XYZ file of C-alpha atoms in Angstrom:
395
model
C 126.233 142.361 78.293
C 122.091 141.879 77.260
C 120.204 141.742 80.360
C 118.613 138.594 80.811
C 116.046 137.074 83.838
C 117.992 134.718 85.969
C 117.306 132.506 88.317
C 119.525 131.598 91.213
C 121.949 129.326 90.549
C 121.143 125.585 91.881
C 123.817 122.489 92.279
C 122.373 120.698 89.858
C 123.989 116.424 89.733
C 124.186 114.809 86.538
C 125.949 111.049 85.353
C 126.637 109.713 81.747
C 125.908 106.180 81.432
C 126.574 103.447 79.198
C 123.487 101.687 77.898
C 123.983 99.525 74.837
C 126.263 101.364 72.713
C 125.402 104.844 73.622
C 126.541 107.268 76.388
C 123.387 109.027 77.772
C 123.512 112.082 79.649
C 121.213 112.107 82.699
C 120.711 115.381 84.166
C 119.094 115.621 87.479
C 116.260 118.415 87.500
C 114.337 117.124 90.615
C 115.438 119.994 93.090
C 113.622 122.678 90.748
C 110.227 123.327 90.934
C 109.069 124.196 87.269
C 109.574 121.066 84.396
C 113.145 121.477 82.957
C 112.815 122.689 79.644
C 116.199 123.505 76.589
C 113.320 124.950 74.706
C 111.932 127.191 77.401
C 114.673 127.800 80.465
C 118.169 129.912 79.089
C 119.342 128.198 82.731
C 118.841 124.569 81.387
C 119.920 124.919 77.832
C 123.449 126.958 79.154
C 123.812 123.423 81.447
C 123.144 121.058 79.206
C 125.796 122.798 76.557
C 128.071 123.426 79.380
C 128.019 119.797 80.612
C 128.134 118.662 76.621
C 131.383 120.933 76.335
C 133.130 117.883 79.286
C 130.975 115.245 77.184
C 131.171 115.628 73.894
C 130.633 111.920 73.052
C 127.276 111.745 74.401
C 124.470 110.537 72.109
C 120.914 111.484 73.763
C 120.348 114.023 76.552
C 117.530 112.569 79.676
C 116.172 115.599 82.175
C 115.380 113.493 85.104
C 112.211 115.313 87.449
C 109.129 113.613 87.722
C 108.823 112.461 84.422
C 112.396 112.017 82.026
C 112.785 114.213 79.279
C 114.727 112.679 76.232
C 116.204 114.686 73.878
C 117.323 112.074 70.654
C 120.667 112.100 68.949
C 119.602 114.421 66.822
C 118.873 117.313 69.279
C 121.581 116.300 71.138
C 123.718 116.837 68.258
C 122.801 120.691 67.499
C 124.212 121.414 71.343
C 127.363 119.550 71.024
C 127.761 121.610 68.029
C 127.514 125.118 69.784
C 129.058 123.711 73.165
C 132.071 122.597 70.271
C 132.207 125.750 68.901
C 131.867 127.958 72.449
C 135.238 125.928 73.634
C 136.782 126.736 69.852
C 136.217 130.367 70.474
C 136.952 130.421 73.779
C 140.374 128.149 73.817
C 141.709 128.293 70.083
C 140.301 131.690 68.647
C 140.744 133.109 72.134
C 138.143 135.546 71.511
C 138.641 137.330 74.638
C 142.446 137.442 74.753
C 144.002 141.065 74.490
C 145.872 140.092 71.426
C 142.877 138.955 69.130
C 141.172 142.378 70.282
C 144.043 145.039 70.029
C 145.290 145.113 66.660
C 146.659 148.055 66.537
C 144.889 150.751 69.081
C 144.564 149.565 72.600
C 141.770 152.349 73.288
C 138.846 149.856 71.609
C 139.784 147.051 74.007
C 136.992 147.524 76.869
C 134.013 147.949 74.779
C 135.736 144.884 72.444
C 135.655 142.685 75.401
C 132.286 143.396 76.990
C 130.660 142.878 73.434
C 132.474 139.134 72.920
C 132.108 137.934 76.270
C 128.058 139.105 76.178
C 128.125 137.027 72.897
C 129.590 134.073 74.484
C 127.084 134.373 77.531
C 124.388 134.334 74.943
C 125.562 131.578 72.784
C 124.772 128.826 75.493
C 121.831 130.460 76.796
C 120.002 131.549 73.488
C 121.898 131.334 70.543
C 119.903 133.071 68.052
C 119.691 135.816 70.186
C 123.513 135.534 70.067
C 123.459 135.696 66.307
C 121.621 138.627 66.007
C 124.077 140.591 68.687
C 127.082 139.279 66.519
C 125.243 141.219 62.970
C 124.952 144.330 65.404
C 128.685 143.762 66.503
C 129.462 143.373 62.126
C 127.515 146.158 61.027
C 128.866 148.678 63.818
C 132.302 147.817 63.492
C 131.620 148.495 59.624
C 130.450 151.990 60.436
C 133.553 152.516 62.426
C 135.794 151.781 59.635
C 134.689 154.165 57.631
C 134.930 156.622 60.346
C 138.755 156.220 61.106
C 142.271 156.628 58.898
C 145.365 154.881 58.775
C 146.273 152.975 61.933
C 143.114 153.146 63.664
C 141.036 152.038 60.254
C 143.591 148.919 59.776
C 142.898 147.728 63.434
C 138.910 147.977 63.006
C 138.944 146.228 59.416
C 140.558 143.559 61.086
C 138.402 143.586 63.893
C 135.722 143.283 61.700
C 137.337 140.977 59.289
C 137.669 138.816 62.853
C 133.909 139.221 63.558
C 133.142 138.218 60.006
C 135.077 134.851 60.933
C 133.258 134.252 64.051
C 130.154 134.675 62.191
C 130.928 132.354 59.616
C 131.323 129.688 62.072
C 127.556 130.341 64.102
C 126.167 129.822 60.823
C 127.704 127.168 59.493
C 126.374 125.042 62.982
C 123.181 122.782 62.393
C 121.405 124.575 64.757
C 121.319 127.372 63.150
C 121.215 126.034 59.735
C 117.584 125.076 61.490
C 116.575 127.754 63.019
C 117.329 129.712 59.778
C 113.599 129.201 58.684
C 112.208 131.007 61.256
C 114.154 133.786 61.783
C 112.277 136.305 60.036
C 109.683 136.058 62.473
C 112.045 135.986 65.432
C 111.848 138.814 67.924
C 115.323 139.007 70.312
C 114.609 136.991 73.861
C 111.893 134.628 72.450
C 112.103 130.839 73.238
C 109.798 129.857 71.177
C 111.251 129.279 68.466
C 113.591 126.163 69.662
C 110.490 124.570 70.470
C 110.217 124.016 66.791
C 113.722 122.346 67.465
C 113.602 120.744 70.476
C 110.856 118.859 71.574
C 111.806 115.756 74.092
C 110.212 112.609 74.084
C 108.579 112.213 77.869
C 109.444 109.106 80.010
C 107.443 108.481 83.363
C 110.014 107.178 85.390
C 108.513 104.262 85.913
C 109.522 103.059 82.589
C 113.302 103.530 80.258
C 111.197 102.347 77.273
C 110.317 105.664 75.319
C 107.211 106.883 73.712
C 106.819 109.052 71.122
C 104.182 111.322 71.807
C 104.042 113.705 68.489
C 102.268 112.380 65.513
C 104.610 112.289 62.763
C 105.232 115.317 60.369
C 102.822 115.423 57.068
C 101.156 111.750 58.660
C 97.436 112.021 57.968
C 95.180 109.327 60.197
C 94.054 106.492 58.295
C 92.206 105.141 61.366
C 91.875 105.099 64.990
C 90.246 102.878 67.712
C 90.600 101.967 71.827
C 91.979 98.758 73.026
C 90.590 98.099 76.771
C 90.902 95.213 79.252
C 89.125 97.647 81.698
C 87.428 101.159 81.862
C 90.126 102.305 83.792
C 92.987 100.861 81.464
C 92.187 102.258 77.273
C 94.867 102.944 75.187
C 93.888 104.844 71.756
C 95.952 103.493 68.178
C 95.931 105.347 65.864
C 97.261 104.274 62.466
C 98.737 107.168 59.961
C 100.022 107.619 56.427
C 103.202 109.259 55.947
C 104.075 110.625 52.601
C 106.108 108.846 50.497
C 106.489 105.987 52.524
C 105.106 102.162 52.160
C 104.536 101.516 55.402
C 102.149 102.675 58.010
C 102.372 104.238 61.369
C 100.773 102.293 64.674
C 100.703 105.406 67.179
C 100.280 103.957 70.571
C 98.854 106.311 73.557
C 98.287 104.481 76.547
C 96.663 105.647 79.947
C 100.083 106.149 81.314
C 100.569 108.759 78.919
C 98.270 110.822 80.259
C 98.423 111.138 83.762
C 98.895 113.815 86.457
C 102.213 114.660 88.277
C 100.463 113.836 91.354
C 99.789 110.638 89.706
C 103.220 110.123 88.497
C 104.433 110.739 91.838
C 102.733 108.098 93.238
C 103.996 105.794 90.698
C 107.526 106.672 90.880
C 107.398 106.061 94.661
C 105.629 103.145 95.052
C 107.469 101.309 92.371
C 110.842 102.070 93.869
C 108.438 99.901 97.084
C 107.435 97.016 94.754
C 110.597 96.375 92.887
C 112.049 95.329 96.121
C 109.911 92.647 96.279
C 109.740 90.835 92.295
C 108.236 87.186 91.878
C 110.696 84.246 92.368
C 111.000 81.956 89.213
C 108.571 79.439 90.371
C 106.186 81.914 90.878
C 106.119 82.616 87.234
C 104.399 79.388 86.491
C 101.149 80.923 87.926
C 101.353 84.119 86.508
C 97.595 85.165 86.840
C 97.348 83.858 90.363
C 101.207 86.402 91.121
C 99.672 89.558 88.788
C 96.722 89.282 90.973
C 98.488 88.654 94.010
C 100.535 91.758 93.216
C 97.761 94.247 92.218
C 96.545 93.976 95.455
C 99.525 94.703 97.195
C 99.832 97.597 94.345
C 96.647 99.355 95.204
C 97.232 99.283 98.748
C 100.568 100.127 98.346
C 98.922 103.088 96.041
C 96.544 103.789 98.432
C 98.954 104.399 101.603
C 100.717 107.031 99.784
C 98.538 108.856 98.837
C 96.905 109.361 102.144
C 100.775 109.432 103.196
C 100.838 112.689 100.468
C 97.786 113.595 101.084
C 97.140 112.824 97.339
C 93.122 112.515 96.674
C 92.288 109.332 94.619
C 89.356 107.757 93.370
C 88.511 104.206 92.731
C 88.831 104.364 89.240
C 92.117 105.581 89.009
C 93.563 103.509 92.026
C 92.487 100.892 89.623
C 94.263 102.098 86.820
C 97.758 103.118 88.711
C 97.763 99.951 90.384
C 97.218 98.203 86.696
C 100.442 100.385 85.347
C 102.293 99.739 88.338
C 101.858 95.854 87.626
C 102.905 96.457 84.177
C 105.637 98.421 84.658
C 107.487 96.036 87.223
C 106.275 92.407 87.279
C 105.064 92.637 83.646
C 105.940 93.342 80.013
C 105.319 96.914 80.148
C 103.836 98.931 77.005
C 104.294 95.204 75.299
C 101.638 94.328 77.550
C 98.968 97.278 75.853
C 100.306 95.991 72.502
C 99.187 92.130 73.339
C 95.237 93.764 74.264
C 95.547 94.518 70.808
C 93.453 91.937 69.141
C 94.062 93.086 65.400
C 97.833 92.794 65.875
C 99.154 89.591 64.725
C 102.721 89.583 65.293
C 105.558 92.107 67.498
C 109.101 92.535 66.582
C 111.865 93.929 68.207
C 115.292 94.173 66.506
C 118.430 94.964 67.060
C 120.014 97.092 68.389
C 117.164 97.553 70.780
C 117.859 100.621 71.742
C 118.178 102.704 68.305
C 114.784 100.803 66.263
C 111.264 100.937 67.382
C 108.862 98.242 67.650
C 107.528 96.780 64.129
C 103.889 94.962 64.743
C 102.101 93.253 61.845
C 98.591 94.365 62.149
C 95.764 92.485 60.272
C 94.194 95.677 58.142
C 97.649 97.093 57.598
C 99.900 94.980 57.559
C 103.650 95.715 58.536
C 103.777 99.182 60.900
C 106.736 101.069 62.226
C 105.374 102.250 65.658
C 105.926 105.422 68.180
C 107.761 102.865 71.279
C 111.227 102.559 71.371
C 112.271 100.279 73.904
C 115.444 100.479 75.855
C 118.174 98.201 76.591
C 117.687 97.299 80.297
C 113.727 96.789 79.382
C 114.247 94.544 76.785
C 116.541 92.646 78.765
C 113.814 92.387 81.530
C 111.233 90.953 79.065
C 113.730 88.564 78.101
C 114.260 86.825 81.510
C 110.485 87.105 82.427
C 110.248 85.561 78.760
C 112.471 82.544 80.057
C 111.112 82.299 83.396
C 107.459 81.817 81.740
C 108.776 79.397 79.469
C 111.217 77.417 80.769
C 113.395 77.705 77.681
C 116.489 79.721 76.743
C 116.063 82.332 75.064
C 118.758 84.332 72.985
């Protein structure tokens, strides 16, 4: 079996939810120290395909830590594919059974068995490194053939003829239909390549609304500009061109995009505090006299932990947590930075919420597709704050 650097093995909890109409996997990284990664760790990506292999109907993939790190349908759908085809080989080809590996002389079987079951250890830890052990296993077991006569030659050509199979399945995945463009350049044991693969979208956890960070592919920027309330709270939009398409792009990248772990901590902790203690309806009819009300009770809130942490913070950014915090519980979240826009003219959220991003009409560019897809429980939030503020239903 390849040598590979392991850590030690850590209990790690995970729960699939229902949201809308999609089962999301939520796996719970907080008891590691380093940011879980499918791209980077073997350990994580062997999890997530061995907890896809008892959840196969899953739709996104969300490593909870500090921040959540959502992987969409579509990466989600490469791993079901191997963790489909690991069980395949595993329970129908029964690549390891004595039968499928003794075809004829029983004195191949050890070395047999220690190659397949390093190939299976591979394939949910590093799959193309897996491939390129299963050529090895092909083009040795070729060599052999010619090597033997009559019983002994049958048995390896239909060993190989059985290698031959299992190949044709690895390549036939998505994943590796992918990763198929960059494997001239791969060298065995490098994770770099699935970070042109997989590349999460990155949730504080102060927020289920996602943000797309990356610009689009081939999107060149038509313009850019800040949208402040404060020096403490600019977000930069950027609007980009993709190619062959009508409409443009409205990237959003708001301050809480860019802020420290320590920073995030805070957050996280303080608005598991302030949730405890949301506006009654009435309240709502005031709302600047409750957002102020509550952005003092945010920065001191703020302020208490992170002597509590021993967290150094300055004014500024007091300022500015205590202004995302707000947002983030009591408000309308990254709908609020949209509404500080004064050149957008008109937001849209369809349905389902959870699958289509935000469309804003914008008065240079007219209709944009944007980078914030909002989820299900959000949306729902800004509805009944909607209601509350207006006094009227709202469907």
């Amino acid at each position: 079996m390849p040598e590979q650097e392991q850590t030690p093995k850590i209990q790690i909890p995970y729960e699939v939810k229902r949201e809308g109409a999609e089962d999301i996997l939520y796996v719970n990284y907080s008891s590691i120290s380093y940011s879980p990664s499918i791209a980077d760790s073997p350990d994580v990506m062997e999890k997530v395909i061995e907890l896809l292999m008892e959840n196969p109907n899953v739709s996104r993939v969300v490593l909870k830590q500090q921040k959540n790190y959502n992987y969409n349908f579509e990466e989600t759908s490469y791993l079901i594919e191997i963790a489909s085809l690991y069980t395949s080989l595993l329970r129908q080809e029964k690549i390891l059974s004595r039968e499928k590996l003794i075809m004829g002389a029983d004195n191949f079987f050890p070395k047999r068995y220690n190659d397949l079951f390093g190939f299976l250890y591979l394939l949910k830890r590093d799959p193309a490194f897996a491939f390129f052990e299963l050529k090895k296993f092909i083009i040795e077991a070729r060599i052999l053939s010619d090597k033997f006569v009559g019983l002994e030659k049958k048995d390896q050509e239909n060993y190989t003829a059985f290698l031959e199979k299992i190949y044709s399945l690895l390549i036939s995945t998505s994943l590796m239909k992918k990763l198929a463009y960059y494997l001239e350049d791969y060298k065995k044991g490098d994770r770099g390549i699935y970070s042109k693969i997989f590349s999460p979208n990155i949730i504080p956890n102060f927020t289920l609304t996602r943000l797309v960070w990356s610009f689009p592919e081939n999107a060149e920027i038509v313009d850019q500009y800040d949208i402040s309330l404060e020096n403490y709270d600019v977000s930069n939009v950027s609007i980009l061109r993709k190619k062959d398409e009508s409409k443009l792009f409205y990237h959003l990248n708001p301050p809480e995009n860019s802020l420290t772990e320590e920073h995030n901590i805070l957050l996280n902790l303080a608005r598991g505090v302030l949730i405890e203690h949301q506006p009654k309806a009435e309240e709502f009819t005031d709302t600047e006299r409750t957002r102020q009300v509550f952005f003092n009770i945010a920065k001191d809130l703020i302020s208490d932990l992170s002597a509590a942490k021993k967290i150094k913070i300055n004014f500024s950014d007091l300022n500015k947590l205590a202004t995302i915090l707000v947002r983030h519980t009591i408000g309308f979240g990254l709908i609020e930075v949209l509404l500080q826009d004064k050149k957008l003219q008109d937001i849209s959220l369809n349905a389902p919420i959870f699958q289509l991003p935000i469309y804003v009409r914008h008065q240079d560019y007219d209709e944009c597709l944007t980078n914030i897809l909002p989820s299900f429980e959000d949306a729902d939030s800004w509805a009944a704050k909607f209601r509350m503020i207006s006094g009227r239903p709202l469907d």
